């Protein structure tokens, strides 16, 4: 049932979206206009939307987002500062609807002073498409941030999934439970567009978190709390790794492989033991 009397910015998913932007900024994850966020509207969300005018021309995408034609996404705008989102959501956000061919989109709300969706639009949409095609793995939230400790880690460790994942798993004991599939790794490359988006969307099939070397991290989740919680957990584990490895005190304890194998058993085989 439609509720056209409720302003869009008061709808639950929009409020949660805005809250994540504010929390990410408070964590220091978003210098200047760094980072971006997207949300794939569910049928229940769509039922709450007021009637929206979709009169703008279709804007072509750099990549075809297979299987997502006709779907709606709420996104941060290109150049928007996360900390400014709560001040003027209608200017800093946009709601888009993909055309049926999933090769272009129309803006149906937001961008009140012009502009376009995030420069990482293709990454976000291709990621949703990757996960939507997998039974039980669909995600509603894609979150990209620039957390300093994870970025620092990408300068200190070889850029392979096993090394990065094990450094994180063995820095905080909850980590193997929270991202048992490990962290995917994308080498340093030009941000924005289809190339980095395609690579990320392949890794996001099998990982809830993907590191962009020397740049940041992409996390996905069924809910805003899942995606944000993963971002803060991984950055905190990276911070602990840097504190321990950078300390002048001699390390006397560690999370041993035997404990990781115990966790693998306790988690019913979810842990990717190839990464131990
Ligand atoms: O500036 O984070 O990756 C926005 C970004 C691009
Ligand atoms: Zn970025």
PDB file of C-alpha atoms and ligand atoms in Angstrom:
ATOM      1  CA  UNK A   1       0.000   0.000   0.000  1.00  0.00           C
ATOM      2  CA  UNK A   2       1.414   3.409  -1.007  1.00  0.00           C
ATOM      3  CA  UNK A   3       2.064   6.098   1.600  1.00  0.00           C
ATOM      4  CA  UNK A   4       2.547   9.187  -0.564  1.00  0.00           C
ATOM      5  CA  UNK A   5       2.138  11.440   2.474  1.00  0.00           C
ATOM      6  CA  UNK A   6       5.484  10.349   3.992  1.00  0.00           C
ATOM      7  CA  UNK A   7       8.454  12.368   2.669  1.00  0.00           C
ATOM      8  CA  UNK A   8      10.995  10.115   1.006  1.00  0.00           C
ATOM      9  CA  UNK A   9      13.709  11.155   3.449  1.00  0.00           C
ATOM     10  CA  UNK A  10      11.568   9.802   6.319  1.00  0.00           C
ATOM     11  CA  UNK A  11      11.273   6.291   4.883  1.00  0.00           C
ATOM     12  CA  UNK A  12      13.095   3.705   7.032  1.00  0.00           C
ATOM     13  CA  UNK A  13      15.669   2.680   4.414  1.00  0.00           C
ATOM     14  CA  UNK A  14      16.531   6.306   3.634  1.00  0.00           C
ATOM     15  CA  UNK A  15      16.956   7.110   7.340  1.00  0.00           C
ATOM     16  CA  UNK A  16      19.269   4.103   7.754  1.00  0.00           C
ATOM     17  CA  UNK A  17      21.206   5.119   4.645  1.00  0.00           C
ATOM     18  CA  UNK A  18      21.726   8.628   6.034  1.00  0.00           C
ATOM     19  CA  UNK A  19      22.718   7.226   9.442  1.00  0.00           C
ATOM     20  CA  UNK A  20      25.433   5.049   7.864  1.00  0.00           C
ATOM     21  CA  UNK A  21      26.832   8.084   5.996  1.00  0.00           C
ATOM     22  CA  UNK A  22      27.037  10.025   9.278  1.00  0.00           C
ATOM     23  CA  UNK A  23      28.588   7.103  11.163  1.00  0.00           C
ATOM     24  CA  UNK A  24      31.161   6.459   8.431  1.00  0.00           C
ATOM     25  CA  UNK A  25      32.152  10.125   8.461  1.00  0.00           C
ATOM     26  CA  UNK A  26      32.424  10.047  12.275  1.00  0.00           C
ATOM     27  CA  UNK A  27      34.772   7.029  11.984  1.00  0.00           C
ATOM     28  CA  UNK A  28      37.090   9.004   9.702  1.00  0.00           C
ATOM     29  CA  UNK A  29      36.404   6.634   6.799  1.00  0.00           C
ATOM     30  CA  UNK A  30      35.527   9.483   4.398  1.00  0.00           C
ATOM     31  CA  UNK A  31      38.048  12.261   3.893  1.00  0.00           C
ATOM     32  CA  UNK A  32      36.660  14.925   1.560  1.00  0.00           C
ATOM     33  CA  UNK A  33      34.355  13.139  -0.929  1.00  0.00           C
ATOM     34  CA  UNK A  34      35.935   9.725  -0.375  1.00  0.00           C
ATOM     35  CA  UNK A  35      33.713   6.662  -0.385  1.00  0.00           C
ATOM     36  CA  UNK A  36      30.189   5.937  -1.575  1.00  0.00           C
ATOM     37  CA  UNK A  37      27.122   3.943  -0.602  1.00  0.00           C
ATOM     38  CA  UNK A  38      24.260   2.243  -2.386  1.00  0.00           C
ATOM     39  CA  UNK A  39      21.051   0.453  -1.452  1.00  0.00           C
ATOM     40  CA  UNK A  40      18.917  -1.834  -3.647  1.00  0.00           C
ATOM     41  CA  UNK A  41      15.255  -1.186  -2.851  1.00  0.00           C
ATOM     42  CA  UNK A  42      13.151  -4.221  -1.917  1.00  0.00           C
ATOM     43  CA  UNK A  43       9.534  -4.721  -3.082  1.00  0.00           C
ATOM     44  CA  UNK A  44       8.454  -3.598   0.428  1.00  0.00           C
ATOM     45  CA  UNK A  45      10.460  -0.368   0.042  1.00  0.00           C
ATOM     46  CA  UNK A  46       8.944   0.259  -3.383  1.00  0.00           C
ATOM     47  CA  UNK A  47       5.455  -0.049  -1.902  1.00  0.00           C
ATOM     48  CA  UNK A  48       6.286   2.896   0.385  1.00  0.00           C
ATOM     49  CA  UNK A  49       7.595   5.196  -2.349  1.00  0.00           C
ATOM     50  CA  UNK A  50       5.516   8.215  -3.281  1.00  0.00           C
ATOM     51  CA  UNK A  51       4.744   8.582  -6.997  1.00  0.00           C
ATOM     52  CA  UNK A  52       7.919   9.868  -8.579  1.00  0.00           C
ATOM     53  CA  UNK A  53       8.362  11.691 -11.827  1.00  0.00           C
ATOM     54  CA  UNK A  54      10.764   9.830 -14.096  1.00  0.00           C
ATOM     55  CA  UNK A  55      10.934  12.414 -16.854  1.00  0.00           C
ATOM     56  CA  UNK A  56      14.718  12.805 -17.288  1.00  0.00           C
ATOM     57  CA  UNK A  57      16.484  11.188 -20.252  1.00  0.00           C
ATOM     58  CA  UNK A  58      18.112   7.753 -19.810  1.00  0.00           C
ATOM     59  CA  UNK A  59      21.826   7.963 -18.985  1.00  0.00           C
ATOM     60  CA  UNK A  60      23.972   5.166 -20.473  1.00  0.00           C
ATOM     61  CA  UNK A  61      26.002   2.890 -18.188  1.00  0.00           C
ATOM     62  CA  UNK A  62      29.539   1.740 -18.979  1.00  0.00           C
ATOM     63  CA  UNK A  63      28.500  -1.865 -18.353  1.00  0.00           C
ATOM     64  CA  UNK A  64      25.365  -3.972 -18.692  1.00  0.00           C
ATOM     65  CA  UNK A  65      24.012  -4.874 -15.262  1.00  0.00           C
ATOM     66  CA  UNK A  66      22.464  -8.198 -16.117  1.00  0.00           C
ATOM     67  CA  UNK A  67      19.265  -9.215 -14.434  1.00  0.00           C
ATOM     68  CA  UNK A  68      18.692  -5.838 -12.758  1.00  0.00           C
ATOM     69  CA  UNK A  69      16.511  -4.065 -15.349  1.00  0.00           C
ATOM     70  CA  UNK A  70      13.682  -2.066 -13.727  1.00  0.00           C
ATOM     71  CA  UNK A  71      15.275  -2.146 -10.253  1.00  0.00           C
ATOM     72  CA  UNK A  72      15.658   0.957  -8.060  1.00  0.00           C
ATOM     73  CA  UNK A  73      18.837   1.995  -6.221  1.00  0.00           C
ATOM     74  CA  UNK A  74      19.538   4.769  -3.732  1.00  0.00           C
ATOM     75  CA  UNK A  75      23.096   6.104  -4.072  1.00  0.00           C
ATOM     76  CA  UNK A  76      25.391   8.851  -2.901  1.00  0.00           C
ATOM     77  CA  UNK A  77      26.059  11.490  -5.542  1.00  0.00           C
ATOM     78  CA  UNK A  78      29.381  11.873  -7.316  1.00  0.00           C
ATOM     79  CA  UNK A  79      31.526  14.327  -5.352  1.00  0.00           C
ATOM     80  CA  UNK A  80      29.249  14.316  -2.310  1.00  0.00           C
ATOM     81  CA  UNK A  81      30.856  14.461   1.121  1.00  0.00           C
ATOM     82  CA  UNK A  82      29.483  11.718   3.427  1.00  0.00           C
ATOM     83  CA  UNK A  83      29.394  14.168   6.312  1.00  0.00           C
ATOM     84  CA  UNK A  84      27.122  16.463   4.292  1.00  0.00           C
ATOM     85  CA  UNK A  85      24.533  13.798   3.471  1.00  0.00           C
ATOM     86  CA  UNK A  86      22.461  14.324   6.667  1.00  0.00           C
ATOM     87  CA  UNK A  87      22.415  18.094   6.048  1.00  0.00           C
ATOM     88  CA  UNK A  88      20.795  17.908   2.607  1.00  0.00           C
ATOM     89  CA  UNK A  89      19.932  14.350   1.511  1.00  0.00           C
ATOM     90  CA  UNK A  90      17.971  15.537  -1.511  1.00  0.00           C
ATOM     91  CA  UNK A  91      21.090  17.244  -2.876  1.00  0.00           C
ATOM     92  CA  UNK A  92      23.686  14.628  -1.864  1.00  0.00           C
ATOM     93  CA  UNK A  93      21.759  11.450  -2.778  1.00  0.00           C
ATOM     94  CA  UNK A  94      19.906  10.100  -5.771  1.00  0.00           C
ATOM     95  CA  UNK A  95      17.372   7.415  -6.455  1.00  0.00           C
ATOM     96  CA  UNK A  96      17.748   5.813  -9.874  1.00  0.00           C
ATOM     97  CA  UNK A  97      15.758   3.262 -11.820  1.00  0.00           C
ATOM     98  CA  UNK A  98      17.536   1.029 -14.302  1.00  0.00           C
ATOM     99  CA  UNK A  99      15.923   0.837 -17.711  1.00  0.00           C
ATOM    100  CA  UNK A 100      14.614  -2.610 -18.705  1.00  0.00           C
ATOM    101  CA  UNK A 101      17.696  -3.323 -20.847  1.00  0.00           C
ATOM    102  CA  UNK A 102      19.925  -2.629 -17.766  1.00  0.00           C
ATOM    103  CA  UNK A 103      22.260  -0.544 -19.946  1.00  0.00           C
ATOM    104  CA  UNK A 104      21.063   2.878 -18.809  1.00  0.00           C
ATOM    105  CA  UNK A 105      19.249   4.518 -15.893  1.00  0.00           C
ATOM    106  CA  UNK A 106      17.036   7.466 -15.037  1.00  0.00           C
ATOM    107  CA  UNK A 107      17.218   9.644 -11.966  1.00  0.00           C
ATOM    108  CA  UNK A 108      13.840   9.641 -10.219  1.00  0.00           C
ATOM    109  CA  UNK A 109      14.675  11.629  -7.060  1.00  0.00           C
ATOM    110  CA  UNK A 110      17.519  13.633  -5.530  1.00  0.00           C
ATOM    111  CA  UNK A 111      20.444  15.522  -7.128  1.00  0.00           C
ATOM    112  CA  UNK A 112      18.374  18.628  -6.410  1.00  0.00           C
ATOM    113  CA  UNK A 113      21.245  20.829  -7.529  1.00  0.00           C
ATOM    114  CA  UNK A 114      22.293  18.605 -10.436  1.00  0.00           C
ATOM    115  CA  UNK A 115      25.154  16.161 -10.778  1.00  0.00           C
ATOM    116  CA  UNK A 116      25.240  12.426 -11.208  1.00  0.00           C
ATOM    117  CA  UNK A 117      25.418   9.248  -9.131  1.00  0.00           C
ATOM    118  CA  UNK A 118      28.696   8.151  -7.538  1.00  0.00           C
ATOM    119  CA  UNK A 119      31.723   7.689  -9.798  1.00  0.00           C
ATOM    120  CA  UNK A 120      31.731   4.047  -8.648  1.00  0.00           C
ATOM    121  CA  UNK A 121      28.193   3.464  -9.965  1.00  0.00           C
ATOM    122  CA  UNK A 122      29.261   0.547 -12.186  1.00  0.00           C
ATOM    123  CA  UNK A 123      31.044  -1.192  -9.277  1.00  0.00           C
ATOM    124  CA  UNK A 124      27.982  -0.896  -7.055  1.00  0.00           C
ATOM    125  CA  UNK A 125      25.520  -2.117  -9.692  1.00  0.00           C
ATOM    126  CA  UNK A 126      27.702  -4.961 -10.969  1.00  0.00           C
ATOM    127  CA  UNK A 127      28.242  -6.091  -7.366  1.00  0.00           C
ATOM    128  CA  UNK A 128      24.482  -6.215  -6.731  1.00  0.00           C
ATOM    129  CA  UNK A 129      24.008  -8.122  -9.965  1.00  0.00           C
ATOM    130  CA  UNK A 130      26.732 -10.657  -9.050  1.00  0.00           C
ATOM    131  CA  UNK A 131      25.196 -11.416  -5.677  1.00  0.00           C
ATOM    132  CA  UNK A 132      21.567 -11.311  -6.824  1.00  0.00           C
ATOM    133  CA  UNK A 133      22.266 -14.227  -9.130  1.00  0.00           C
ATOM    134  CA  UNK A 134      23.391 -16.465  -6.250  1.00  0.00           C
ATOM    135  CA  UNK A 135      20.767 -18.280  -4.160  1.00  0.00           C
ATOM    136  CA  UNK A 136      20.713 -16.953  -0.585  1.00  0.00           C
ATOM    137  CA  UNK A 137      23.580 -14.495  -1.249  1.00  0.00           C
ATOM    138  CA  UNK A 138      21.681 -11.398  -2.446  1.00  0.00           C
ATOM    139  CA  UNK A 139      22.763  -8.156  -0.757  1.00  0.00           C
ATOM    140  CA  UNK A 140      20.879  -4.912  -0.275  1.00  0.00           C
ATOM    141  CA  UNK A 141      23.802  -2.681   0.738  1.00  0.00           C
ATOM    142  CA  UNK A 142      27.139  -1.951  -0.973  1.00  0.00           C
ATOM    143  CA  UNK A 143      29.529   0.298   0.952  1.00  0.00           C
ATOM    144  CA  UNK A 144      32.853   1.700  -0.230  1.00  0.00           C
ATOM    145  CA  UNK A 145      35.096   3.588   2.218  1.00  0.00           C
ATOM    146  CA  UNK A 146      38.705   4.687   2.675  1.00  0.00           C
ATOM    147  CA  UNK A 147      39.614   3.297   6.141  1.00  0.00           C
ATOM    148  CA  UNK A 148      43.223   4.287   6.859  1.00  0.00           C
ATOM    149  CA  UNK A 149      44.470   1.120   8.567  1.00  0.00           C
ATOM    150  CA  UNK A 150      43.399  -1.252   5.800  1.00  0.00           C
ATOM    151  CA  UNK A 151      44.915   1.047   3.191  1.00  0.00           C
ATOM    152  CA  UNK A 152      48.165   1.107   5.203  1.00  0.00           C
ATOM    153  CA  UNK A 153      48.142  -2.693   5.313  1.00  0.00           C
ATOM    154  CA  UNK A 154      48.030  -2.781   1.513  1.00  0.00           C
ATOM    155  CA  UNK A 155      51.459  -1.076   1.435  1.00  0.00           C
ATOM    156  CA  UNK A 156      53.041  -3.423   3.964  1.00  0.00           C
ATOM    157  CA  UNK A 157      51.864  -6.874   2.898  1.00  0.00           C
ATOM    158  CA  UNK A 158      51.984  -8.762  -0.412  1.00  0.00           C
ATOM    159  CA  UNK A 159      48.722  -8.188  -2.243  1.00  0.00           C
ATOM    160  CA  UNK A 160      47.349 -11.685  -2.159  1.00  0.00           C
ATOM    161  CA  UNK A 161      44.141 -12.853  -0.575  1.00  0.00           C
ATOM    162  CA  UNK A 162      45.808 -15.387   1.716  1.00  0.00           C
ATOM    163  CA  UNK A 163      48.366 -13.014   3.236  1.00  0.00           C
ATOM    164  CA  UNK A 164      45.906 -10.168   3.763  1.00  0.00           C
ATOM    165  CA  UNK A 165      43.138 -12.412   5.125  1.00  0.00           C
ATOM    166  CA  UNK A 166      45.412 -14.267   7.533  1.00  0.00           C
ATOM    167  CA  UNK A 167      46.867 -11.007   8.882  1.00  0.00           C
ATOM    168  CA  UNK A 168      43.311  -9.872   9.665  1.00  0.00           C
ATOM    169  CA  UNK A 169      41.998 -13.215  10.992  1.00  0.00           C
ATOM    170  CA  UNK A 170      44.942 -13.500  13.377  1.00  0.00           C
ATOM    171  CA  UNK A 171      44.609  -9.934  14.672  1.00  0.00           C
ATOM    172  CA  UNK A 172      41.194 -10.301  16.303  1.00  0.00           C
ATOM    173  CA  UNK A 173      39.516 -13.577  17.110  1.00  0.00           C
ATOM    174  CA  UNK A 174      36.037 -12.577  15.909  1.00  0.00           C
ATOM    175  CA  UNK A 175      37.363 -11.952  12.387  1.00  0.00           C
ATOM    176  CA  UNK A 176      37.294 -15.531  11.077  1.00  0.00           C
ATOM    177  CA  UNK A 177      33.671 -15.776  12.254  1.00  0.00           C
ATOM    178  CA  UNK A 178      32.677 -12.470  10.655  1.00  0.00           C
ATOM    179  CA  UNK A 179      34.338 -12.881   7.263  1.00  0.00           C
ATOM    180  CA  UNK A 180      35.002 -16.637   6.991  1.00  0.00           C
ATOM    181  CA  UNK A 181      35.380 -16.463   3.216  1.00  0.00           C
ATOM    182  CA  UNK A 182      38.340 -14.040   3.552  1.00  0.00           C
ATOM    183  CA  UNK A 183      38.969 -10.698   1.866  1.00  0.00           C
ATOM    184  CA  UNK A 184      39.250 -10.428  -1.923  1.00  0.00           C
ATOM    185  CA  UNK A 185      42.073  -8.268  -3.276  1.00  0.00           C
ATOM    186  CA  UNK A 186      42.021  -5.936  -6.289  1.00  0.00           C
ATOM    187  CA  UNK A 187      45.438  -4.538  -7.285  1.00  0.00           C
ATOM    188  CA  UNK A 188      46.004  -0.780  -7.472  1.00  0.00           C
ATOM    189  CA  UNK A 189      44.076   0.541 -10.450  1.00  0.00           C
ATOM    190  CA  UNK A 190      42.249   3.613 -11.681  1.00  0.00           C
ATOM    191  CA  UNK A 191      39.054   4.103  -9.688  1.00  0.00           C
ATOM    192  CA  UNK A 192      35.661   4.607 -11.323  1.00  0.00           C
ATOM    193  CA  UNK A 193      34.114   2.835 -14.295  1.00  0.00           C
ATOM    194  CA  UNK A 194      33.599  -0.647 -15.598  1.00  0.00           C
ATOM    195  CA  UNK A 195      37.120  -2.126 -15.331  1.00  0.00           C
ATOM    196  CA  UNK A 196      37.495  -1.951 -11.547  1.00  0.00           C
ATOM    197  CA  UNK A 197      33.764  -2.649 -11.262  1.00  0.00           C
ATOM    198  CA  UNK A 198      33.969  -5.897 -13.226  1.00  0.00           C
ATOM    199  CA  UNK A 199      36.957  -7.162 -11.244  1.00  0.00           C
ATOM    200  CA  UNK A 200      35.298  -6.280  -7.932  1.00  0.00           C
ATOM    201  CA  UNK A 201      32.008  -7.866  -8.912  1.00  0.00           C
ATOM    202  CA  UNK A 202      33.789 -11.152  -9.678  1.00  0.00           C
ATOM    203  CA  UNK A 203      35.411 -11.184  -6.222  1.00  0.00           C
ATOM    204  CA  UNK A 204      32.270 -10.070  -4.400  1.00  0.00           C
ATOM    205  CA  UNK A 205      30.559 -13.284  -5.528  1.00  0.00           C
ATOM    206  CA  UNK A 206      32.639 -15.200  -3.016  1.00  0.00           C
ATOM    207  CA  UNK A 207      33.656 -12.468  -0.537  1.00  0.00           C
ATOM    208  CA  UNK A 208      31.644  -9.945   1.502  1.00  0.00           C
ATOM    209  CA  UNK A 209      34.690  -7.649   1.556  1.00  0.00           C
ATOM    210  CA  UNK A 210      37.076  -6.683  -1.237  1.00  0.00           C
ATOM    211  CA  UNK A 211      40.230  -4.634  -0.683  1.00  0.00           C
ATOM    212  CA  UNK A 212      41.162  -2.064  -3.301  1.00  0.00           C
ATOM    213  CA  UNK A 213      44.930  -1.803  -2.872  1.00  0.00           C
ATOM    214  CA  UNK A 214      46.151   1.632  -1.779  1.00  0.00           C
ATOM    215  CA  UNK A 215      42.588   2.934  -2.078  1.00  0.00           C
ATOM    216  CA  UNK A 216      40.013   1.433   0.274  1.00  0.00           C
ATOM    217  CA  UNK A 217      37.562  -1.353   0.931  1.00  0.00           C
ATOM    218  CA  UNK A 218      34.213  -2.493  -0.502  1.00  0.00           C
ATOM    219  CA  UNK A 219      31.845  -4.283   1.908  1.00  0.00           C
ATOM    220  CA  UNK A 220      28.403  -5.682   1.255  1.00  0.00           C
ATOM    221  CA  UNK A 221      25.599  -6.876   3.460  1.00  0.00           C
ATOM    222  CA  UNK A 222      21.946  -7.732   3.700  1.00  0.00           C
ATOM    223  CA  UNK A 223      21.505  -4.740   6.005  1.00  0.00           C
ATOM    224  CA  UNK A 224      23.203  -1.407   6.630  1.00  0.00           C
ATOM    225  CA  UNK A 225      24.470  -2.716   9.977  1.00  0.00           C
ATOM    226  CA  UNK A 226      26.033  -5.777   8.308  1.00  0.00           C
ATOM    227  CA  UNK A 227      27.916  -3.747   5.719  1.00  0.00           C
ATOM    228  CA  UNK A 228      29.022  -1.051   8.162  1.00  0.00           C
ATOM    229  CA  UNK A 229      29.927  -3.570  10.856  1.00  0.00           C
ATOM    230  CA  UNK A 230      32.162  -5.429   8.435  1.00  0.00           C
ATOM    231  CA  UNK A 231      33.919  -2.217   7.419  1.00  0.00           C
ATOM    232  CA  UNK A 232      34.655  -1.206  11.010  1.00  0.00           C
ATOM    233  CA  UNK A 233      35.681  -4.749  12.013  1.00  0.00           C
ATOM    234  CA  UNK A 234      38.175  -5.113   9.181  1.00  0.00           C
ATOM    235  CA  UNK A 235      39.661  -1.687   9.772  1.00  0.00           C
ATOM    236  CA  UNK A 236      39.971  -2.370  13.494  1.00  0.00           C
ATOM    237  CA  UNK A 237      41.710  -5.693  12.852  1.00  0.00           C
ATOM    238  CA  UNK A 238      44.113  -3.886  10.485  1.00  0.00           C
ATOM    239  CA  UNK A 239      44.739  -1.280  13.186  1.00  0.00           C
ATOM    240  CA  UNK A 240      45.563  -4.001  15.732  1.00  0.00           C
ATOM    241  CA  UNK A 241      47.891  -5.659  13.212  1.00  0.00           C
ATOM    242  CA  UNK A 242      49.737  -2.355  12.714  1.00  0.00           C
ATOM    243  CA  UNK A 243      49.960  -1.695  16.471  1.00  0.00           C
ATOM    244  CA  UNK A 244      51.369  -5.160  17.173  1.00  0.00           C
ATOM    245  CA  UNK A 245      53.758  -5.308  14.218  1.00  0.00           C
ATOM    246  CA  UNK A 246      54.898  -1.714  14.768  1.00  0.00           C
ATOM    247  CA  UNK A 247      55.426  -2.120  18.503  1.00  0.00           C
ATOM    248  CA  UNK A 248      58.927  -2.072  19.949  1.00  0.00           C
ATOM    249  CA  UNK A 249      57.735  -4.688  22.464  1.00  0.00           C
ATOM    250  CA  UNK A 250      58.479  -8.268  21.489  1.00  0.00           C
ATOM    251  CA  UNK A 251      55.373 -10.261  20.530  1.00  0.00           C
ATOM    252  CA  UNK A 252      54.956 -13.206  22.910  1.00  0.00           C
ATOM    253  CA  UNK A 253      51.482 -14.492  21.932  1.00  0.00           C
ATOM    254  CA  UNK A 254      49.630 -15.127  18.704  1.00  0.00           C
ATOM    255  CA  UNK A 255      46.437 -16.663  17.336  1.00  0.00           C
ATOM    256  CA  UNK A 256      47.792 -20.039  16.245  1.00  0.00           C
ATOM    257  CA  UNK A 257      46.717 -21.986  13.152  1.00  0.00           C
ATOM    258  CA  UNK A 258      45.385 -24.715  15.461  1.00  0.00           C
ATOM    259  CA  UNK A 259      42.847 -22.215  16.843  1.00  0.00           C
ATOM    260  CA  UNK A 260      41.817 -21.213  13.321  1.00  0.00           C
ATOM    261  CA  UNK A 261      41.192 -24.895  12.512  1.00  0.00           C
ATOM    262  CA  UNK A 262      39.086 -25.171  15.707  1.00  0.00           C
ATOM    263  CA  UNK A 263      37.108 -22.123  14.563  1.00  0.00           C
ATOM    264  CA  UNK A 264      36.677 -23.754  11.150  1.00  0.00           C
ATOM    265  CA  UNK A 265      35.087 -26.743  12.838  1.00  0.00           C
ATOM    266  CA  UNK A 266      32.977 -24.620  15.175  1.00  0.00           C
ATOM    267  CA  UNK A 267      31.681 -22.573  12.240  1.00  0.00           C
ATOM    268  CA  UNK A 268      30.402 -25.678  10.462  1.00  0.00           C
ATOM    269  CA  UNK A 269      32.901 -25.542   7.614  1.00  0.00           C
ATOM    270  CA  UNK A 270      32.196 -21.902   6.681  1.00  0.00           C
ATOM    271  CA  UNK A 271      35.820 -20.861   7.167  1.00  0.00           C
ATOM    272  CA  UNK A 272      37.908 -21.001   4.009  1.00  0.00           C
ATOM    273  CA  UNK A 273      40.751 -23.167   5.376  1.00  0.00           C
ATOM    274  CA  UNK A 274      42.772 -22.670   2.161  1.00  0.00           C
ATOM    275  CA  UNK A 275      43.594 -19.231   3.576  1.00  0.00           C
ATOM    276  CA  UNK A 276      45.068 -20.488   6.906  1.00  0.00           C
TER     277      UNK A 276
HETATM  278  O1  LIG B   1      35.742   9.755  -4.215  1.00  0.00           O
HETATM  279  O2  LIG B   1      35.863   6.953  -3.188  1.00  0.00           O
HETATM  280  O3  LIG B   1      36.515   5.609  -5.327  1.00  0.00           O
HETATM  281  C1  LIG B   1      34.862   8.734  -4.271  1.00  0.00           C
HETATM  282  C2  LIG B   1      35.603   7.473  -4.224  1.00  0.00           C
HETATM  283  C3  LIG B   1      36.033   6.886  -5.514  1.00  0.00           C
HETATM  284 ZN1  LIG B   2      37.254   5.351  -3.218  1.00  0.00          ZN
END
